[in-house]
Amino acid sequence: MKKIAIYPGSFDPITNGHIDLIRRASKLFDKVIVGITQNSKKTSFLDIDDRIQTANTALKNIDNIEILSFDTLLVDFADAQNAQVILRGLRAVSDFEYEFQLSGMNKHLNPNIETLFMTPAEQYANISSSLVREILMLGGDISAFVPKSVEDHLKSKL
Ligand code: ADP
């Protein structure tokens, strides 16, 4: 049986932190599916097509990944993709409470799907999409946080 993981998120935009986690996960699983969702609690900066396009460009060197969007329940999406694992990143204690709740709910909804947490490499621990957006809007330098292709795409949206 192929080991398939779903890495869900808004990816608004995809950052070097996301990419590092996906690269490392791609060595642990036969396939990693990057599941891009419209998070109902957040208004997005990039629309879904732009988020898919920027992720595709940023991840083009990794073979065993697939980028898909979804707007169903995460566990239903995972099930439909034959994934056994949901991957999430844990950057700081502040991520923990929400992630703990989310994994508990998902476990309740589908006990067959495990949530696995990965911590970022040290140099990416402070990167978040929301801070990248904020710095961008205020004219700051985001080149250390996202690939050049993403930086260019974001600037073209200003
Ligand atoms: P969401 O809206 O679901 O939180 P994000 O795109 O912000 O979507 O994040 C998707 C996942 O990636 C989350 O599990 C988040 O904790 C994780 N993540 C975000 N930034 C980083 C980073 N710099 N390093 C590792 N994981 C990260």
mmCIF file of C-alpha atoms and ligand atoms in Angstrom:
data_model
loop_
_atom_site.group_PDB
_atom_site.id
_atom_site.type_symbol
_atom_site.label_atom_id
_atom_site.label_comp_id
_atom_site.label_asym_id
_atom_site.label_seq_id
_atom_site.Cartn_x
_atom_site.Cartn_y
_atom_site.Cartn_z
ATOM 1 C CA MET A 1 0.000 0.000 0.000
ATOM 2 C CA LYS A 2 1.327 3.430 -0.942
ATOM 3 C CA LYS A 3 1.950 5.801 1.947
ATOM 4 C CA ILE A 4 0.209 9.052 1.059
ATOM 5 C CA ALA A 5 0.139 12.217 3.174
ATOM 6 C CA ILE A 6 -2.014 15.300 2.755
ATOM 7 C CA TYR A 7 -0.443 18.617 3.751
ATOM 8 C CA PRO A 8 -3.413 20.990 3.961
ATOM 9 C CA GLY A 9 -3.330 24.746 4.324
ATOM 10 C CA SER A 10 -4.167 28.126 2.865
ATOM 11 C CA PHE A 11 -0.687 28.650 1.352
ATOM 12 C CA ASP A 12 -1.468 32.353 0.932
ATOM 13 C CA PRO A 13 1.344 32.424 -0.150
ATOM 14 C CA ILE A 14 3.489 29.289 0.020
ATOM 15 C CA THR A 15 6.662 30.153 2.012
ATOM 16 C CA ASN A 16 10.144 28.707 2.428
ATOM 17 C CA GLY A 17 8.887 27.137 5.681
ATOM 18 C CA HIS A 18 6.124 25.233 3.845
ATOM 19 C CA ILE A 19 8.539 24.202 1.091
ATOM 20 C CA ASP A 20 11.131 22.873 3.547
ATOM 21 C CA LEU A 21 8.474 20.815 5.308
ATOM 22 C CA ILE A 22 7.130 19.428 2.011
ATOM 23 C CA ARG A 23 10.642 18.546 0.813
ATOM 24 C CA ARG A 24 11.383 16.656 4.047
ATOM 25 C CA ALA A 25 7.979 14.930 4.044
ATOM 26 C CA SER A 26 8.438 13.859 0.414
ATOM 27 C CA LYS A 27 11.309 11.643 1.591
ATOM 28 C CA LEU A 28 9.102 9.920 4.151
ATOM 29 C CA PHE A 29 6.045 9.216 1.998
ATOM 30 C CA ASP A 30 5.429 7.731 -1.444
ATOM 31 C CA LYS A 31 3.366 10.805 -2.232
ATOM 32 C CA VAL A 32 2.639 14.138 -0.540
ATOM 33 C CA ILE A 33 -0.499 15.951 -1.638
ATOM 34 C CA VAL A 34 -0.451 19.671 -0.979
ATOM 35 C CA GLY A 35 -4.119 20.444 -0.360
ATOM 36 C CA ILE A 36 -4.911 24.104 -0.839
ATOM 37 C CA THR A 37 -8.101 25.273 0.757
ATOM 38 C CA GLN A 38 -10.040 28.467 1.055
ATOM 39 C CA ASN A 39 -10.020 28.889 4.833
ATOM 40 C CA SER A 40 -13.456 30.233 5.729
ATOM 41 C CA LYS A 41 -12.042 32.194 8.684
ATOM 42 C CA LYS A 42 -9.541 34.069 6.553
ATOM 43 C CA THR A 43 -9.960 36.394 3.611
ATOM 44 C CA SER A 44 -7.246 35.482 1.180
ATOM 45 C CA PHE A 45 -4.763 37.808 -0.500
ATOM 46 C CA LEU A 46 -4.161 35.495 -3.467
ATOM 47 C CA ASP A 47 -7.131 33.775 -5.055
ATOM 48 C CA ILE A 48 -7.133 30.004 -5.267
ATOM 49 C CA ASP A 49 -5.742 29.874 -8.836
ATOM 50 C CA ASP A 50 -2.818 32.117 -7.883
ATOM 51 C CA ARG A 51 -2.084 30.043 -4.786
ATOM 52 C CA ILE A 52 -2.037 26.857 -6.889
ATOM 53 C CA GLN A 53 0.132 28.470 -9.551
ATOM 54 C CA THR A 54 2.700 29.849 -7.069
ATOM 55 C CA ALA A 55 2.865 26.486 -5.255
ATOM 56 C CA ASN A 56 3.328 24.636 -8.560
ATOM 57 C CA THR A 57 6.238 26.850 -9.564
ATOM 58 C CA ALA A 58 7.844 26.765 -6.108
ATOM 59 C CA LEU A 59 7.612 22.966 -5.847
ATOM 60 C CA LYS A 60 8.449 21.996 -9.428
ATOM 61 C CA ASN A 61 11.698 20.248 -8.370
ATOM 62 C CA ILE A 62 10.017 17.758 -6.063
ATOM 63 C CA ASP A 63 8.796 14.659 -7.910
ATOM 64 C CA ASN A 64 6.441 12.786 -5.644
ATOM 65 C CA ILE A 65 4.056 15.597 -4.830
ATOM 66 C CA GLU A 66 0.718 16.706 -6.179
ATOM 67 C CA ILE A 67 -1.008 20.045 -5.686
ATOM 68 C CA LEU A 68 -4.778 20.010 -5.411
ATOM 69 C CA SER A 69 -7.406 22.363 -4.080
ATOM 70 C CA PHE A 70 -10.366 21.248 -2.006
ATOM 71 C CA ASP A 71 -13.373 22.729 -0.273
ATOM 72 C CA THR A 72 -14.755 19.679 1.478
ATOM 73 C CA LEU A 73 -14.083 18.339 4.956
ATOM 74 C CA LEU A 74 -10.358 17.622 5.239
ATOM 75 C CA VAL A 75 -10.877 14.003 6.319
ATOM 76 C CA ASP A 76 -13.196 13.429 3.346
ATOM 77 C CA PHE A 77 -10.602 14.891 1.000
ATOM 78 C CA ALA A 78 -7.898 12.693 2.584
ATOM 79 C CA ASP A 79 -10.116 9.645 2.251
ATOM 80 C CA ALA A 80 -10.913 10.386 -1.398
ATOM 81 C CA GLN A 81 -7.170 10.641 -2.104
ATOM 82 C CA ASN A 82 -6.436 7.366 -0.250
ATOM 83 C CA ALA A 83 -4.224 9.269 2.186
ATOM 84 C CA GLN A 84 -3.552 7.736 5.592
ATOM 85 C CA VAL A 85 -1.906 10.795 7.100
ATOM 86 C CA ILE A 86 -2.634 14.506 7.551
ATOM 87 C CA LEU A 87 0.567 16.513 7.960
ATOM 88 C CA ARG A 88 0.676 19.772 9.874
ATOM 89 C CA GLY A 89 3.520 22.033 10.902
ATOM 90 C CA LEU A 90 4.083 23.065 14.507
ATOM 91 C CA ARG A 91 6.153 26.214 14.741
ATOM 92 C CA ALA A 92 5.593 27.427 18.274
ATOM 93 C CA VAL A 93 3.533 26.804 21.371
ATOM 94 C CA SER A 94 1.004 29.269 19.954
ATOM 95 C CA ASP A 95 0.259 26.823 17.098
ATOM 96 C CA PHE A 96 -0.332 23.976 19.523
ATOM 97 C CA GLU A 97 -3.766 24.693 20.944
ATOM 98 C CA TYR A 98 -5.494 25.099 17.591
ATOM 99 C CA GLU A 99 -3.631 22.173 16.019
ATOM 100 C CA PHE A 100 -4.409 19.935 18.997
ATOM 101 C CA GLN A 101 -8.119 20.754 18.690
ATOM 102 C CA LEU A 102 -8.102 20.286 14.912
ATOM 103 C CA SER A 103 -6.410 16.886 15.090
ATOM 104 C CA GLY A 104 -8.835 15.763 17.804
ATOM 105 C CA MET A 105 -11.854 16.735 15.719
ATOM 106 C CA ASN A 106 -10.425 15.081 12.618
ATOM 107 C CA LYS A 107 -9.696 11.914 14.607
ATOM 108 C CA HIS A 108 -13.306 11.906 15.738
ATOM 109 C CA LEU A 109 -14.585 12.405 12.182
ATOM 110 C CA ASN A 110 -12.351 9.677 10.744
ATOM 111 C CA PRO A 111 -10.374 7.515 13.193
ATOM 112 C CA ASN A 112 -8.475 5.837 10.329
ATOM 113 C CA ILE A 113 -6.568 8.998 9.439
ATOM 114 C CA GLU A 114 -3.598 10.003 11.599
ATOM 115 C CA THR A 115 -2.366 13.558 12.042
ATOM 116 C CA LEU A 116 1.419 13.881 12.070
ATOM 117 C CA PHE A 117 3.204 17.048 13.159
ATOM 118 C CA MET A 118 6.526 18.192 11.815
ATOM 119 C CA THR A 119 8.577 21.021 13.287
ATOM 120 C CA PRO A 120 10.246 23.497 10.941
ATOM 121 C CA ALA A 121 13.965 23.708 10.385
ATOM 122 C CA GLU A 122 15.284 26.387 12.766
ATOM 123 C CA GLN A 123 15.805 29.032 10.084
ATOM 124 C CA TYR A 124 12.149 28.809 8.982
ATOM 125 C CA ALA A 125 10.511 28.692 12.406
ATOM 126 C CA ASN A 126 9.412 32.320 12.365
ATOM 127 C CA ILE A 127 8.019 32.459 8.848
ATOM 128 C CA SER A 128 4.267 32.729 8.402
ATOM 129 C CA SER A 129 2.215 33.583 5.334
ATOM 130 C CA SER A 130 0.394 36.318 7.240
ATOM 131 C CA LEU A 131 3.643 38.091 8.208
ATOM 132 C CA VAL A 132 4.933 37.767 4.645
ATOM 133 C CA ARG A 133 1.744 39.484 3.427
ATOM 134 C CA GLU A 134 2.046 42.205 6.047
ATOM 135 C CA ILE A 135 5.703 42.941 5.215
ATOM 136 C CA LEU A 136 4.851 42.960 1.501
ATOM 137 C CA MET A 137 2.022 45.469 1.973
ATOM 138 C CA LEU A 138 4.331 47.767 3.925
ATOM 139 C CA GLY A 139 7.000 47.643 1.237
ATOM 140 C CA GLY A 140 9.473 45.441 3.144
ATOM 141 C CA ASP A 141 11.880 42.854 1.774
ATOM 142 C CA ILE A 142 10.336 39.371 1.680
ATOM 143 C CA SER A 143 13.108 37.694 -0.317
ATOM 144 C CA ALA A 144 14.335 35.652 2.671
ATOM 145 C CA PHE A 145 10.912 34.143 3.263
ATOM 146 C CA VAL A 146 9.610 33.059 -0.156
ATOM 147 C CA PRO A 147 11.203 31.891 -3.431
ATOM 148 C CA LYS A 148 11.883 34.541 -6.093
ATOM 149 C CA SER A 149 9.005 33.263 -8.252
ATOM 150 C CA VAL A 150 6.564 33.759 -5.361
ATOM 151 C CA GLU A 151 8.007 37.178 -4.524
ATOM 152 C CA ASP A 152 7.556 38.316 -8.137
ATOM 153 C CA HIS A 153 4.014 36.960 -8.276
ATOM 154 C CA LEU A 154 3.069 38.696 -5.017
ATOM 155 C CA LYS A 155 4.521 42.011 -6.154
ATOM 156 C CA SER A 156 2.530 41.796 -9.377
ATOM 157 C CA LYS A 157 -0.665 41.640 -7.268
ATOM 158 C CA LEU A 158 0.015 44.868 -5.367
HETATM 159 P P1 ADP B 1 -3.702 27.237 7.651
HETATM 160 O O1 ADP B 1 -4.576 28.354 7.238
HETATM 161 O O2 ADP B 1 -4.320 25.897 7.526
HETATM 162 O O3 ADP B 1 -2.997 27.444 8.986
HETATM 163 P P2 ADP B 1 -1.122 27.766 6.412
HETATM 164 O O4 ADP B 1 -0.841 27.825 4.947
HETATM 165 O O5 ADP B 1 -0.904 29.017 7.189
HETATM 166 O O6 ADP B 1 -2.582 27.221 6.499
HETATM 167 O O7 ADP B 1 -0.265 26.614 7.073
HETATM 168 C C1 ADP B 1 -0.387 25.279 6.667
HETATM 169 C C2 ADP B 1 0.397 24.399 7.612
HETATM 170 O O8 ADP B 1 1.779 24.721 7.515
HETATM 171 C C3 ADP B 1 0.046 24.581 9.091
HETATM 172 O O9 ADP B 1 0.132 23.332 9.740
HETATM 173 C C4 ADP B 1 1.111 25.508 9.598
HETATM 174 O O10 ADP B 1 1.345 25.322 10.988
HETATM 175 C C5 ADP B 1 2.291 25.030 8.773
HETATM 176 N N1 ADP B 1 3.310 26.059 8.607
HETATM 177 C C6 ADP B 1 3.141 27.346 8.241
HETATM 178 N N2 ADP B 1 4.320 27.998 8.189
HETATM 179 C C7 ADP B 1 5.274 27.086 8.524
HETATM 180 C C8 ADP B 1 6.693 27.140 8.696
HETATM 181 N N3 ADP B 1 7.375 28.277 8.555
HETATM 182 N N4 ADP B 1 7.327 25.998 9.032
HETATM 183 C C9 ADP B 1 6.631 24.858 9.230
HETATM 184 N N5 ADP B 1 5.307 24.744 9.121
HETATM 185 C C10 ADP B 1 4.626 25.838 8.785
#
